[in-house]
mmCIF file of C-alpha atoms in Angstrom:
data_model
loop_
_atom_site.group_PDB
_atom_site.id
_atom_site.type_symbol
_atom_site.label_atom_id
_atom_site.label_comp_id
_atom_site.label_asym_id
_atom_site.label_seq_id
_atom_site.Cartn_x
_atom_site.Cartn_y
_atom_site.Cartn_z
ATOM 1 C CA UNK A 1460 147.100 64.263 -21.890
ATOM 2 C CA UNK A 1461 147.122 64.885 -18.055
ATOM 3 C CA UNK A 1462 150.720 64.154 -17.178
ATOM 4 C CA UNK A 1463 150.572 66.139 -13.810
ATOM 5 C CA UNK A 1464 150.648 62.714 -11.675
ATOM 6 C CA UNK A 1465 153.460 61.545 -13.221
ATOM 7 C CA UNK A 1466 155.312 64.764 -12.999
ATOM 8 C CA UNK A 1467 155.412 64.593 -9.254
ATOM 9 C CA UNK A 1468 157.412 61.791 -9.482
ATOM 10 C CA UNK A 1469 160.217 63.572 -12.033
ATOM 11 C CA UNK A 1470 163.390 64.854 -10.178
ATOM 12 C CA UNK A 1471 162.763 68.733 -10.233
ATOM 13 C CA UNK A 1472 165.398 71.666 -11.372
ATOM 14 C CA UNK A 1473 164.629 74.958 -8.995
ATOM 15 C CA UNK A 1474 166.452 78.097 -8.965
ATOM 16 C CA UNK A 1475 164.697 80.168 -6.018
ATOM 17 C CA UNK A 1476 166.324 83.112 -5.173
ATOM 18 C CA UNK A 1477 165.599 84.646 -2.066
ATOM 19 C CA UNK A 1478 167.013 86.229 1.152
ATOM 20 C CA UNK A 1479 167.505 84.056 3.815
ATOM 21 C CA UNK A 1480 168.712 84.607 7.244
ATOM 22 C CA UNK A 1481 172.500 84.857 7.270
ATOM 23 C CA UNK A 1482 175.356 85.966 8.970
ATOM 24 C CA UNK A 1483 178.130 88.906 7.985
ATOM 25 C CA UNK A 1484 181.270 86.886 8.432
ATOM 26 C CA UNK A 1485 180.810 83.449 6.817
ATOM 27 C CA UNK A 1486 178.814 82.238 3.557
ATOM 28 C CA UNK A 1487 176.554 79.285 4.983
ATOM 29 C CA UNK A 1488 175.767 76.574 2.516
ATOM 30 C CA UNK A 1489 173.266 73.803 3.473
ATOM 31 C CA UNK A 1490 174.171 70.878 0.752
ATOM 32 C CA UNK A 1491 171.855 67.634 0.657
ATOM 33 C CA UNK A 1492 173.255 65.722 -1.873
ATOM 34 C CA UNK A 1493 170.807 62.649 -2.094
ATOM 35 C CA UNK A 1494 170.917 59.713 -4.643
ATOM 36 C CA UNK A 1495 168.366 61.373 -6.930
ATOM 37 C CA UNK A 1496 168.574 65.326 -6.728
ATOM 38 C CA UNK A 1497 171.586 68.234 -5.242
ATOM 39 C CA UNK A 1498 169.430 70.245 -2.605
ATOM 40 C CA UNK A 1499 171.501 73.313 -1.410
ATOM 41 C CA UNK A 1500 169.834 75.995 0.403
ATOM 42 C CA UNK A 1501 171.849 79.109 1.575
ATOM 43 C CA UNK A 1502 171.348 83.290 2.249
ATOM 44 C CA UNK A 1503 170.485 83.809 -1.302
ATOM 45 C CA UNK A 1504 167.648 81.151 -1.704
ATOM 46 C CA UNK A 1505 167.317 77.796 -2.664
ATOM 47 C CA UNK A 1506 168.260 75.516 -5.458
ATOM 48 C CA UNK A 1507 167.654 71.850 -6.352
ATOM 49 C CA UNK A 1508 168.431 69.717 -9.652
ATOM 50 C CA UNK A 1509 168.754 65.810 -10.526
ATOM 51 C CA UNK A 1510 171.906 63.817 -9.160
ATOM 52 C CA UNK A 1511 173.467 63.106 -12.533
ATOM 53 C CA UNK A 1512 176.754 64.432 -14.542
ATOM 54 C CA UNK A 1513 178.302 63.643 -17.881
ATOM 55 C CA UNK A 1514 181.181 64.291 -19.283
ATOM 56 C CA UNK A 1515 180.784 66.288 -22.656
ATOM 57 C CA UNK A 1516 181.717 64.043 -25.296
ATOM 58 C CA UNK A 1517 184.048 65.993 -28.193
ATOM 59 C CA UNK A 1518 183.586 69.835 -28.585
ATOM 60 C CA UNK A 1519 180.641 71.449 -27.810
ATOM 61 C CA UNK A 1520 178.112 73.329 -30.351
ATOM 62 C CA UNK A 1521 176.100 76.338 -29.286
ATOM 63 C CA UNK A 1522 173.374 75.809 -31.628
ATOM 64 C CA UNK A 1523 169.913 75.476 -29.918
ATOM 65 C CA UNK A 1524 168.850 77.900 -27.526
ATOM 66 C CA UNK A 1525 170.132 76.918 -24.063
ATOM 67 C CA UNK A 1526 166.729 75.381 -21.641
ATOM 68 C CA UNK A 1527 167.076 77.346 -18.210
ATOM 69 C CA UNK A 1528 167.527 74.484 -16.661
ATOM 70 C CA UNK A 1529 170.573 73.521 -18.454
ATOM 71 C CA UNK A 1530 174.083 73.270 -16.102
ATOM 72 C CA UNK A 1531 177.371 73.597 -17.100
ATOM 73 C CA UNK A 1532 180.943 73.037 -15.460
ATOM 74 C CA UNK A 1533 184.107 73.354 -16.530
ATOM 75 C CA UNK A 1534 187.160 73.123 -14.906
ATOM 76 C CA UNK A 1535 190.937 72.729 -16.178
ATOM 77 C CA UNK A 1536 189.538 72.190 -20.029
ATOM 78 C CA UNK A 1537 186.818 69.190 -18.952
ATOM 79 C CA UNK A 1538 183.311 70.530 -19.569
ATOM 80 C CA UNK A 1539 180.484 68.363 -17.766
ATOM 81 C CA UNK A 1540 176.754 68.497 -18.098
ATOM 82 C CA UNK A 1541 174.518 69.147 -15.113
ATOM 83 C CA UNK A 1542 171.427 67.941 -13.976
ATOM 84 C CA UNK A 1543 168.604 67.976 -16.524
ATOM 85 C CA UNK A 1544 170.948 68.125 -19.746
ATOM 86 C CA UNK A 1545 172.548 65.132 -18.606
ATOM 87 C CA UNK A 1546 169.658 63.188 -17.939
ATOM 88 C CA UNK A 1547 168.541 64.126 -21.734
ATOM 89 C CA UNK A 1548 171.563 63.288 -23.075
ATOM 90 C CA UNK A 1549 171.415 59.382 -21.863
ATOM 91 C CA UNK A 1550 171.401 57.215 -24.989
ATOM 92 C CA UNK A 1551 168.768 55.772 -25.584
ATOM 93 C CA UNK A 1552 168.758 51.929 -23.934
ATOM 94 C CA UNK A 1553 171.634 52.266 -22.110
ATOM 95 C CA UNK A 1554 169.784 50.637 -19.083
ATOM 96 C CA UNK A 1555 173.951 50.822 -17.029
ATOM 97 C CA UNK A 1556 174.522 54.236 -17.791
ATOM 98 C CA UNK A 1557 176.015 55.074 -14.436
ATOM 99 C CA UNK A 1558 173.638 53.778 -11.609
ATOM 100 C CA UNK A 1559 176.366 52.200 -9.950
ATOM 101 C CA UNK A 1560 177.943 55.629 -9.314
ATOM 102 C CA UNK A 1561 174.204 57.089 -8.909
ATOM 103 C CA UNK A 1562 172.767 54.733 -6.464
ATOM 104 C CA UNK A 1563 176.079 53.242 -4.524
ATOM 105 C CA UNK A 1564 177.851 54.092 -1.391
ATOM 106 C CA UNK A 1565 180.799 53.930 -3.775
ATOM 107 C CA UNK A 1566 179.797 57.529 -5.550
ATOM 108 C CA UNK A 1567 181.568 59.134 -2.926
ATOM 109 C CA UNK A 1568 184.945 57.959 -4.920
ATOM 110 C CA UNK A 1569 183.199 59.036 -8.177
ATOM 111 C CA UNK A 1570 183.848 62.272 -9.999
ATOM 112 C CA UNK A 1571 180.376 62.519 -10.879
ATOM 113 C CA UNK A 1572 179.260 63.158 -7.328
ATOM 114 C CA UNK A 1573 182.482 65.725 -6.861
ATOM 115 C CA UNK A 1574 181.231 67.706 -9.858
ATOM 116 C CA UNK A 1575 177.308 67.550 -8.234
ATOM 117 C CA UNK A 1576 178.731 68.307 -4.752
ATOM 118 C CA UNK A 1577 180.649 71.677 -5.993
ATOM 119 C CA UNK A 1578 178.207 72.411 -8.433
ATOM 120 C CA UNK A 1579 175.437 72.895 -5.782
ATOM 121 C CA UNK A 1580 177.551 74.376 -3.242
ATOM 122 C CA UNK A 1581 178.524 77.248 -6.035
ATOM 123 C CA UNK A 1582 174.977 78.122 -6.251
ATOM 124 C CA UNK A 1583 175.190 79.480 -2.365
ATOM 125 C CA UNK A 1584 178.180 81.555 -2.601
ATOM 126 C CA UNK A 1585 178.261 85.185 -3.389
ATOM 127 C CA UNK A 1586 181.128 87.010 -1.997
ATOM 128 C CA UNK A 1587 184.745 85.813 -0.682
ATOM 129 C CA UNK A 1588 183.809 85.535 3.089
ATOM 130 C CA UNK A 1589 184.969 81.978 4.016
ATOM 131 C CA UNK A 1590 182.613 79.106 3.041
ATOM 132 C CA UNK A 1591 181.079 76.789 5.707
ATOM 133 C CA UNK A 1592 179.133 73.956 4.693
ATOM 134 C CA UNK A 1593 176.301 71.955 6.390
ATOM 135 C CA UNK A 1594 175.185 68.312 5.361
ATOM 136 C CA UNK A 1595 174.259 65.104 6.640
ATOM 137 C CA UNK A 1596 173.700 61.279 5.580
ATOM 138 C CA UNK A 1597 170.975 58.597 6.252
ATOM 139 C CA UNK A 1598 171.314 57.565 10.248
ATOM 140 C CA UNK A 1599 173.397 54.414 9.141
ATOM 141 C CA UNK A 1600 175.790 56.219 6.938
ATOM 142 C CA UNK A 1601 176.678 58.666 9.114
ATOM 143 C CA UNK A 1602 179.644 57.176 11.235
ATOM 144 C CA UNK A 1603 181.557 55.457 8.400
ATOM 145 C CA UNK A 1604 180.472 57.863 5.461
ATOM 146 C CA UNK A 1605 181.222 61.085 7.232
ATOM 147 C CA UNK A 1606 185.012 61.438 6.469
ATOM 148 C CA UNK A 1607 184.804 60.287 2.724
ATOM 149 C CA UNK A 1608 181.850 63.501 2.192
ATOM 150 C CA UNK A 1609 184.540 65.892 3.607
ATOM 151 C CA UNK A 1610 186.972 64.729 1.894
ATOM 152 C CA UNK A 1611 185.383 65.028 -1.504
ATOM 153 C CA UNK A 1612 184.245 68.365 -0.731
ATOM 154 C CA UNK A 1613 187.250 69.995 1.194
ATOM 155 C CA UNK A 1614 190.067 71.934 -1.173
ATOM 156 C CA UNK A 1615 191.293 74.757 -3.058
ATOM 157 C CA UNK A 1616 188.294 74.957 -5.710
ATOM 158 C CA UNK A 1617 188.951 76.683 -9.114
ATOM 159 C CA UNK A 1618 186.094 76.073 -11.848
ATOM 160 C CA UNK A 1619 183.208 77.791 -14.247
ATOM 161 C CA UNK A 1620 179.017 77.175 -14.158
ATOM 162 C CA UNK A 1621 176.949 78.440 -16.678
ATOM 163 C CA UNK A 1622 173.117 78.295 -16.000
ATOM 164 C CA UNK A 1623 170.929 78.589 -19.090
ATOM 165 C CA UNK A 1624 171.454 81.305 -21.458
ATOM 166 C CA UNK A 1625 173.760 83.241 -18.993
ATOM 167 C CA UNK A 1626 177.452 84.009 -19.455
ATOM 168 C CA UNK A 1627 180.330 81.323 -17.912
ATOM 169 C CA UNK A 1628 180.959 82.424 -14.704
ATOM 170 C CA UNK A 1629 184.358 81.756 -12.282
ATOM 171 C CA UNK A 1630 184.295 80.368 -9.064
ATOM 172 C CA UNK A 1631 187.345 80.516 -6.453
ATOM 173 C CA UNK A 1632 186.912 79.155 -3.108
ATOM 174 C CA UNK A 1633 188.690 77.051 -0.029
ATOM 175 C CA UNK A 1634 186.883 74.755 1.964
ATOM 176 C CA UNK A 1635 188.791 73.637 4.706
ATOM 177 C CA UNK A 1636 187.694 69.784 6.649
ATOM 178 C CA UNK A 1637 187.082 71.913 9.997
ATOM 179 C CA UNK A 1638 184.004 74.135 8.618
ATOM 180 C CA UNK A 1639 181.859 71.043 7.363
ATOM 181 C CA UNK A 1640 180.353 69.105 9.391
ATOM 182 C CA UNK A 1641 177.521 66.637 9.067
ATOM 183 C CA UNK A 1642 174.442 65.500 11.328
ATOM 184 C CA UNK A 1643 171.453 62.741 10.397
ATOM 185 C CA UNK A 1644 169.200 63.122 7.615
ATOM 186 C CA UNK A 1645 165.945 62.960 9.319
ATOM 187 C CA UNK A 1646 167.421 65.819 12.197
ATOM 188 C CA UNK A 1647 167.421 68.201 9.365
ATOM 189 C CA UNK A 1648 163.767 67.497 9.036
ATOM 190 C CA UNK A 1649 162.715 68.119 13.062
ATOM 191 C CA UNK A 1650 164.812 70.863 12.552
ATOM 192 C CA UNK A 1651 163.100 72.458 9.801
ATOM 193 C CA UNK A 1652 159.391 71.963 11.582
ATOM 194 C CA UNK A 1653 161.084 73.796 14.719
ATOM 195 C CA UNK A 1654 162.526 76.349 13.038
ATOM 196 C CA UNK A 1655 160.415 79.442 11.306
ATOM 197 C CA UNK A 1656 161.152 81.305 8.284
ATOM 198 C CA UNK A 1657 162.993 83.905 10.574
ATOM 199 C CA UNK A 1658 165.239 80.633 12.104
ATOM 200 C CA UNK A 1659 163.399 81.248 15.424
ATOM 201 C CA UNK A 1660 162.217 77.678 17.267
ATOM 202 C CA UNK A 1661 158.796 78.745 17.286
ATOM 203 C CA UNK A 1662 157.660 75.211 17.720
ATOM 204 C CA UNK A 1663 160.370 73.798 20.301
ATOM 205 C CA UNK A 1664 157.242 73.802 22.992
ATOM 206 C CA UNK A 1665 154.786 72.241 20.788
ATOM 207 C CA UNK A 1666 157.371 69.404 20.467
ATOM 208 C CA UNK A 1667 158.977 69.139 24.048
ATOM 209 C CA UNK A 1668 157.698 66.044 25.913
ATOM 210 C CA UNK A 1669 156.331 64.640 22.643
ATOM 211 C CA UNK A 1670 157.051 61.504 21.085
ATOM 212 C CA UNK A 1671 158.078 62.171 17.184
ATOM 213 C CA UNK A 1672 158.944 60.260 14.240
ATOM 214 C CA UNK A 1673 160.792 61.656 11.253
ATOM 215 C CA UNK A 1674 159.311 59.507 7.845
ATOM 216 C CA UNK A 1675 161.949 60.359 5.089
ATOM 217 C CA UNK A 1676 161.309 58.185 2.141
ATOM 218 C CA UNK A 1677 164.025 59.495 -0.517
ATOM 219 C CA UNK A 1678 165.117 58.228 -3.496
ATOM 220 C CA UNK A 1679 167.459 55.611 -2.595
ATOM 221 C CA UNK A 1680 166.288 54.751 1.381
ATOM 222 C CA UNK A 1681 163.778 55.323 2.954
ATOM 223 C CA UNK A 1682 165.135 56.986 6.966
ATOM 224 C CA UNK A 1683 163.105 57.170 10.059
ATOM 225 C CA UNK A 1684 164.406 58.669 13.243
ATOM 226 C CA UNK A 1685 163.121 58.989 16.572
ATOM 227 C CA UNK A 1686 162.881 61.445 19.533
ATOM 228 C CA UNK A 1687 161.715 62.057 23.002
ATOM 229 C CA UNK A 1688 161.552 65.153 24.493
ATOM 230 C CA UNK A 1689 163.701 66.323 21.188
ATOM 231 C CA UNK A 1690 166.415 63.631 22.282
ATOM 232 C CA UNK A 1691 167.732 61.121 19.575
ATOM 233 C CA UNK A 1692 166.075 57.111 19.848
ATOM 234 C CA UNK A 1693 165.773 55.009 17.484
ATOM 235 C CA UNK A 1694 166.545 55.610 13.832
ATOM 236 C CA UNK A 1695 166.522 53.083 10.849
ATOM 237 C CA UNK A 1696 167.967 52.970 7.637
ATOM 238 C CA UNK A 1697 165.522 50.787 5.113
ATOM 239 C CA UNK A 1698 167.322 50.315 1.486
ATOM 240 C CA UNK A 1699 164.899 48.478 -0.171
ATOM 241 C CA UNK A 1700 161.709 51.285 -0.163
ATOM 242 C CA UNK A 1701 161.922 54.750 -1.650
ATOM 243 C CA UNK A 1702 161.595 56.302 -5.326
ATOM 244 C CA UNK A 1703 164.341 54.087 -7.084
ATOM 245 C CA UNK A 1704 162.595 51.193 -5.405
ATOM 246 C CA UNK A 1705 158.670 52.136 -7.368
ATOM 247 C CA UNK A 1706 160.681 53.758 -10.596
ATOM 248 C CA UNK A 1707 161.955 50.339 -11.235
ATOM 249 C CA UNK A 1708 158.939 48.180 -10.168
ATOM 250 C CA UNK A 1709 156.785 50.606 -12.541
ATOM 251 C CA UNK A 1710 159.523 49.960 -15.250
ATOM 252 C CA UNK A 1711 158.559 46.197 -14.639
ATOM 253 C CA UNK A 1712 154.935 46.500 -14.834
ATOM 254 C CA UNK A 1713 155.341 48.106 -18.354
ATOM 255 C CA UNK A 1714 157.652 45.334 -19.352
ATOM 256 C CA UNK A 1715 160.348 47.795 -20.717
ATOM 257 C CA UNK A 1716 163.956 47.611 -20.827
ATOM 258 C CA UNK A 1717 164.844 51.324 -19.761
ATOM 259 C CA UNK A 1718 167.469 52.867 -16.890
ATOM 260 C CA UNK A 1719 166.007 55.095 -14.491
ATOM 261 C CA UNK A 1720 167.645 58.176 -15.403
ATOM 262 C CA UNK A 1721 166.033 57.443 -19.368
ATOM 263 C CA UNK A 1722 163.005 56.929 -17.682
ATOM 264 C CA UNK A 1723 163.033 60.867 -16.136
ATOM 265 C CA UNK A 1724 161.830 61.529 -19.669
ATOM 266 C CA UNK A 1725 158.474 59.337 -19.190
ATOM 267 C CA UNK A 1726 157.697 60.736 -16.125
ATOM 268 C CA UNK A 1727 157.787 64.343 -17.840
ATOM 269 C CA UNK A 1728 155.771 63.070 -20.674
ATOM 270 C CA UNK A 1729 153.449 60.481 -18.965
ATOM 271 C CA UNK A 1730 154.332 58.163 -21.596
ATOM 272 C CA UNK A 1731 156.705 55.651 -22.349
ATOM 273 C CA UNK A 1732 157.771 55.257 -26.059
ATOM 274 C CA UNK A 1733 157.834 51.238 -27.841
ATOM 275 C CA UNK A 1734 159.596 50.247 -30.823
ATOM 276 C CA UNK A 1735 158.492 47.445 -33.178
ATOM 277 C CA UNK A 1736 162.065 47.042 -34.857
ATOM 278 C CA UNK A 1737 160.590 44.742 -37.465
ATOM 279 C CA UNK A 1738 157.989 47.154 -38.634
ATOM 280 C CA UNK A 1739 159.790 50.390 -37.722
ATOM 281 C CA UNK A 1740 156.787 51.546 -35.791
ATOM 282 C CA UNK A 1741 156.511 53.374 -32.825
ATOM 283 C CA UNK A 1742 153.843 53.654 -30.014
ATOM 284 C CA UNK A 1743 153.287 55.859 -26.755
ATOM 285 C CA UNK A 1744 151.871 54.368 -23.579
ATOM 286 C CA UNK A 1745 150.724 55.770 -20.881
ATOM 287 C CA UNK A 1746 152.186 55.406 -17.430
ATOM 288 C CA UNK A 1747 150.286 56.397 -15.004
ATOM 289 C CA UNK A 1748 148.352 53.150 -14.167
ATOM 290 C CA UNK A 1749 151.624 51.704 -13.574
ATOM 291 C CA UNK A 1750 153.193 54.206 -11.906
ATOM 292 C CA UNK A 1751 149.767 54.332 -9.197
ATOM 293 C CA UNK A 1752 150.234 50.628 -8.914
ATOM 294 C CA UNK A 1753 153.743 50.401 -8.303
ATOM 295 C CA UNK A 1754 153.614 53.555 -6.040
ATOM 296 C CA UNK A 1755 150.910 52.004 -3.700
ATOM 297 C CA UNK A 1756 152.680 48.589 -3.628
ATOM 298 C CA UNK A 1757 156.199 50.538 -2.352
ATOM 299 C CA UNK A 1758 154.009 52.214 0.073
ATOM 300 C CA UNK A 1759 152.172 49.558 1.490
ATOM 301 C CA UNK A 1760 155.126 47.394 2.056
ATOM 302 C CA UNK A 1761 157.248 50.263 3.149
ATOM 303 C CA UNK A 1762 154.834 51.287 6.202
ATOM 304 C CA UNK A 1763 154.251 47.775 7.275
ATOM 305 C CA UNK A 1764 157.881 47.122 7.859
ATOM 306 C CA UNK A 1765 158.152 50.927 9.861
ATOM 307 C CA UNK A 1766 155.393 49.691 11.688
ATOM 308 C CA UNK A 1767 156.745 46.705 12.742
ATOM 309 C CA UNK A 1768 160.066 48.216 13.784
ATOM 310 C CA UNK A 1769 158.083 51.204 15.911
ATOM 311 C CA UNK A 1770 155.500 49.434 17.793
ATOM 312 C CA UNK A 1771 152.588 50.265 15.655
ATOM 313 C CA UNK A 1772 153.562 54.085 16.929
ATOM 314 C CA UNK A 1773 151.670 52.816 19.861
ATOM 315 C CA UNK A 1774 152.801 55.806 22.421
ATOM 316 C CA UNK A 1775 153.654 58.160 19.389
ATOM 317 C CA UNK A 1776 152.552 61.973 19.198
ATOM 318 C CA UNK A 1777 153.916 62.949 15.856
ATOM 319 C CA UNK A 1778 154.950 61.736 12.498
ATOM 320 C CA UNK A 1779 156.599 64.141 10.334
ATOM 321 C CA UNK A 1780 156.639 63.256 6.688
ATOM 322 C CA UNK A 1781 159.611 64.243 4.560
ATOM 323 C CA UNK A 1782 161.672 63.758 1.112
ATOM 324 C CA UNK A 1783 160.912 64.006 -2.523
ATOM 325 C CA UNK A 1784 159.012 60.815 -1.908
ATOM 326 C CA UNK A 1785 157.230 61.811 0.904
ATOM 327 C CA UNK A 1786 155.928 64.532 -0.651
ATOM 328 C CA UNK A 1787 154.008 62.130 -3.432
ATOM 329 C CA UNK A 1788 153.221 59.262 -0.302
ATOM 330 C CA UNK A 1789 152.163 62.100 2.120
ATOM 331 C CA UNK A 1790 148.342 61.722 1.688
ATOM 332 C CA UNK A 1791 148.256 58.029 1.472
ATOM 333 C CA UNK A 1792 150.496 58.281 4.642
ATOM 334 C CA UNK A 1793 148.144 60.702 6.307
ATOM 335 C CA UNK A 1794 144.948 58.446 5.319
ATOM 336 C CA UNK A 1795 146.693 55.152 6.856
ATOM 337 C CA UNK A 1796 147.261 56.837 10.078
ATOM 338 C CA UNK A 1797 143.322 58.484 10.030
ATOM 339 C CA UNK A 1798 142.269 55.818 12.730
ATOM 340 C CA UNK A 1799 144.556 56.941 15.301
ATOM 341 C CA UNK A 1800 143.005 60.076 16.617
ATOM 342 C CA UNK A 1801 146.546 60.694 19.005
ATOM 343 C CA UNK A 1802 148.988 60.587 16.673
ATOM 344 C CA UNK A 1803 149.322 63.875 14.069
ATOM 345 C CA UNK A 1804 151.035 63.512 10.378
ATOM 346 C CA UNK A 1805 152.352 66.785 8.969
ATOM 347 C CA UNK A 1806 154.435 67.466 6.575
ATOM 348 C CA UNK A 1807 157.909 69.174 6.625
ATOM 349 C CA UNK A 1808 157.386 72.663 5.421
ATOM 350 C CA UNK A 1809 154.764 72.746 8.236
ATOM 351 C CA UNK A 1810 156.433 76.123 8.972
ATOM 352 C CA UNK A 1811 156.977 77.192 5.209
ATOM 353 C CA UNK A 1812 154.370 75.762 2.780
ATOM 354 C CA UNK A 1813 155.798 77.589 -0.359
ATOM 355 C CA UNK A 1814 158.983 75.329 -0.146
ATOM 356 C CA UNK A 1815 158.687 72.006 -1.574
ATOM 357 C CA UNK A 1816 159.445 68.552 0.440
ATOM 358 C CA UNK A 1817 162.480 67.809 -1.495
ATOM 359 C CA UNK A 1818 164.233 71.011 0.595
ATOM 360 C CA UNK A 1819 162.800 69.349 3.861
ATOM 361 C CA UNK A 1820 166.246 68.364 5.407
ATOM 362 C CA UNK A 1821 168.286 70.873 3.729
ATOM 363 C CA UNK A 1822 166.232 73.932 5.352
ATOM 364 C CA UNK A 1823 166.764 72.138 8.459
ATOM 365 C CA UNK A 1824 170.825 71.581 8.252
ATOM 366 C CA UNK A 1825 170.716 75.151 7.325
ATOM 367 C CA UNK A 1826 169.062 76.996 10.336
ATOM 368 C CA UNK A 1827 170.152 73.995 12.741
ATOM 369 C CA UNK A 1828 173.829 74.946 11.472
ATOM 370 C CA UNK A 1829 173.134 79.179 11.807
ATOM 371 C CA UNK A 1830 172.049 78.273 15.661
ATOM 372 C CA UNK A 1831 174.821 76.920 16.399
ATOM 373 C CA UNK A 1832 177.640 79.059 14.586
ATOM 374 C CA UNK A 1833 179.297 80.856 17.501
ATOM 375 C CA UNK A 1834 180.031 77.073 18.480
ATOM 376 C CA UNK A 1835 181.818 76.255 14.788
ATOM 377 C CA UNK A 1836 185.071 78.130 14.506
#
C-alpha cells in the first residue's frame, strides 16, 4: 500500500553529514530539543531523531543486525536506547509509557531528556576545542525555562554512543552555564530565512520594513512570533494545536487504545493493527482517512485562533511556515492564505530547500549564534 502520507507524519532519524560554516577555536552546537524529535545542527552536518529514551532492561544481546538508525548510550554501566529503538521497543498497549516526561514542562527534571540532550549534542563534536551550545524554547517558556535547560546540559560529561553497526565510541567534554545560551523558537526560524548556506544575511533587505510572522506548529505547541522592521512584537504560545494534538485525535477516530510513541509504528506502516482476543484474530486498517481528517480538523481550528489573535494578518507582509508540522500543514496553509494577494507564505528552508522543516529553527540558532560569537566569551 501507499504509506507515503502517513510517513510524513512519523518522527524522522537523519544523519547528514556535511561541512558547515564554523569557526577554529570553539565547536558550535545548535541543539533543538522539541517534545517529539532532538534537532542538532553543527560544522559537521546535521542530525535529527525522535524525543524518546529507555533504559535497557537486563543485559543486552547482539543478535540481529543493528538498523542504522539504532542509538546507543552508555554511561557509568547504564545502557539506554535512543530514538527509533526505543520507540520499537514500547510494549505493546502501554498507552502511559512515559508521555508525562515526553510531553511535560516537567522533562526538564527527567533523565530521559538529559540522555536526549547529550546524545544530540555528541553528534556535533569532533575535536577537544571547547563546546558552545545554542538553543531556545517556545516564546512563553523562555523566561522561566531557561535556567532549568542549562542546568541539565552544563557539566563534566563522560559517556559512550554507538550508531548502528559502528563500534562504541567515548565522549569527554565540559560545558560550562556561560557558553549556552538560549533565544525564542520562532527567531531561529527568521533567522534561518535571513541567513544563506554561507551564513551571509542575504535576505536582511528583503525583510527590513516588512511585517513578518513566524508559524511554528511543532509537536507539542504550536509558536507564532512577530516582527517589524526585524524587531520582536507579539509572540504566542498555543498548547492545544500541533502534531501530539492530530496524533491523538486520529487515535480517536480509529477508536484504538494506543500511546503515541506505539503509534510511530502506524504511521510507518499506514496501518494500525486490531485484535479480536476472543477469536485470536488479527486485522490491519488503514490510517490515512483518519489521519487526513484529523489533520485538517487541527488545522482549521489552529489558524482560526492565530487569526483571531493577529488581526486577520490585516497589515502583514510575510508568513513564514516552520516545524515538523508545518512542513505537512504548509500547503493547506499556503492555499488558506491564496486570497490575500499582499501577504507571501514560504517556507523555512526558503534559503536551503535540501534541508527538511524539522531543522527550521535549529539552522537558525546555529548561524544566528556564529554572527554573534566575538560577542559570547
Amino acid at each position: 500500500m501507499d504509506n507515503n502520507y502517513t510517513k510524513k507524519y512519523k518522527i524522522p532519524t537523519i544523519f547528514e553529514e556535511s561541512i558547515q560554516p564554523g569557526r577554529t577555536d570553539r565547536q558550535l552546537i545548535a541543539l533543538d530539543a522539541g517534545y517529539s524529535s532532538i534537532k542538532v545542527f553543527a560544522k559537521n552536518g546535521y542530525f535529527a531523531f525522535p524525543s524518546f529514551a529507555k533504559p535497557v532492561q537486563g543485559e543486552l544481546l547482539q543478535i540481529a543486525i543493528p538498523r542504522d538508525t539504532d542509538i546507543l548510550f552508555r554511561e557509568k554501566g547504564e545502557t539506554w536506547y535512543v530514538g527509533d529503538i526505543a520507540q520499537r521497543s514500547v510494549d505493546v498497549g502501554d498507552v502511559n509509557e512515559k508521555e508525562s516526561s515526553l510531553f511535560a514542562r516537567n522533562r526538564y527534571f527527567s533523565p530521559m531528556y538529559r540522555v536526549l540532550c547529550l546524545t544530540g549534542i555528541a553528534m556535533g563534536i569532533t575535536n577537544k576545542l571547547p563546546v558552545f551550545v545554542q538553543t531556545g524554547l517556545p516564546p512563553e517558556y523562555l523566561d522561566d525555562d531557561a535556567e532549568y535547560v542549562k542546568d541539565t546540559i552544563a557539566g563534566v560529561h563522560s559517556f559512550e554512543l554507538k550508531i548502528g553497526r559502528g563500534d562504541w565510541k567515548k565522549y569527554d567534554f565540559v560545558i560550562i552555564k556561560e557558553h549556552i545560551r538560549l533565544i525564542s523558537q520562532p527567531l531561529g526560524s527568521l533567522m534561518s530565512v535571513i541567513f544563506d548556506k554561507a551564513g551571509k544575511p542575504a535576505y536582511q533587505r528583503e525583510f527590513m520594513q516588512k511585517n513578518l510572522c513566524v508559524l511554528d506548529p511543532g509537536f507539542g505547541t504550536l509558536d507564532t512570533f512577530s516582527f517589524q522592521n526585524l524587531a520582536a512584537q507579539k509572540s504566542q504560545t498555543y498548547s492545544n494545536f500541533g502534531m501530539k494534538a492530530v496524533l491523538k485525535k486520529t487515535i480517536e477516530l480509529l477508536h484504538k487504545n494506543v500511546s503515541l510513541t506505539e503509534f510511530q509504528s502506524c504511521l510507518e506502516t499506514g496501518e494500525i493493527e486490531i485484535l479480536d482476543m476472543r477469536k485470536m484474530q488479527t486485522n490491519s486498517i488503514p490510517i490515512e482517512n483518519a489521519l487526513r481528517t484529523a489533520s485538517r480538523t487541527i488545522l482549521r481550528s489552529a489558524l482560526e485562533e492565530v487569526k483571531a489573535s493577529y488581526n486577520f494578518f490585516q497589515g502583514y507582509d510575510c508568513i513564514i511556515v516552520t516545524g515538523g508540522t508545518g512542513a505537512a500543514w504548509f500547503r493547506g496553509i499556503k492555499d488558506h492564505f491564496s486570497g490575500m494577494k499582499s501577504l507571501k507564505v514560504i517556507p523555512v528552508n526558503h534559503n536551503d530547500p535540501e534541508i527538511p522543516f524539522i531543522f527550521g529553527n535549529v539552522r537558525g540558532y546555529y548561524f544566528f549564534a556564529l554572527g554573534l560569537c566575538d560577542q559570547w566569551e
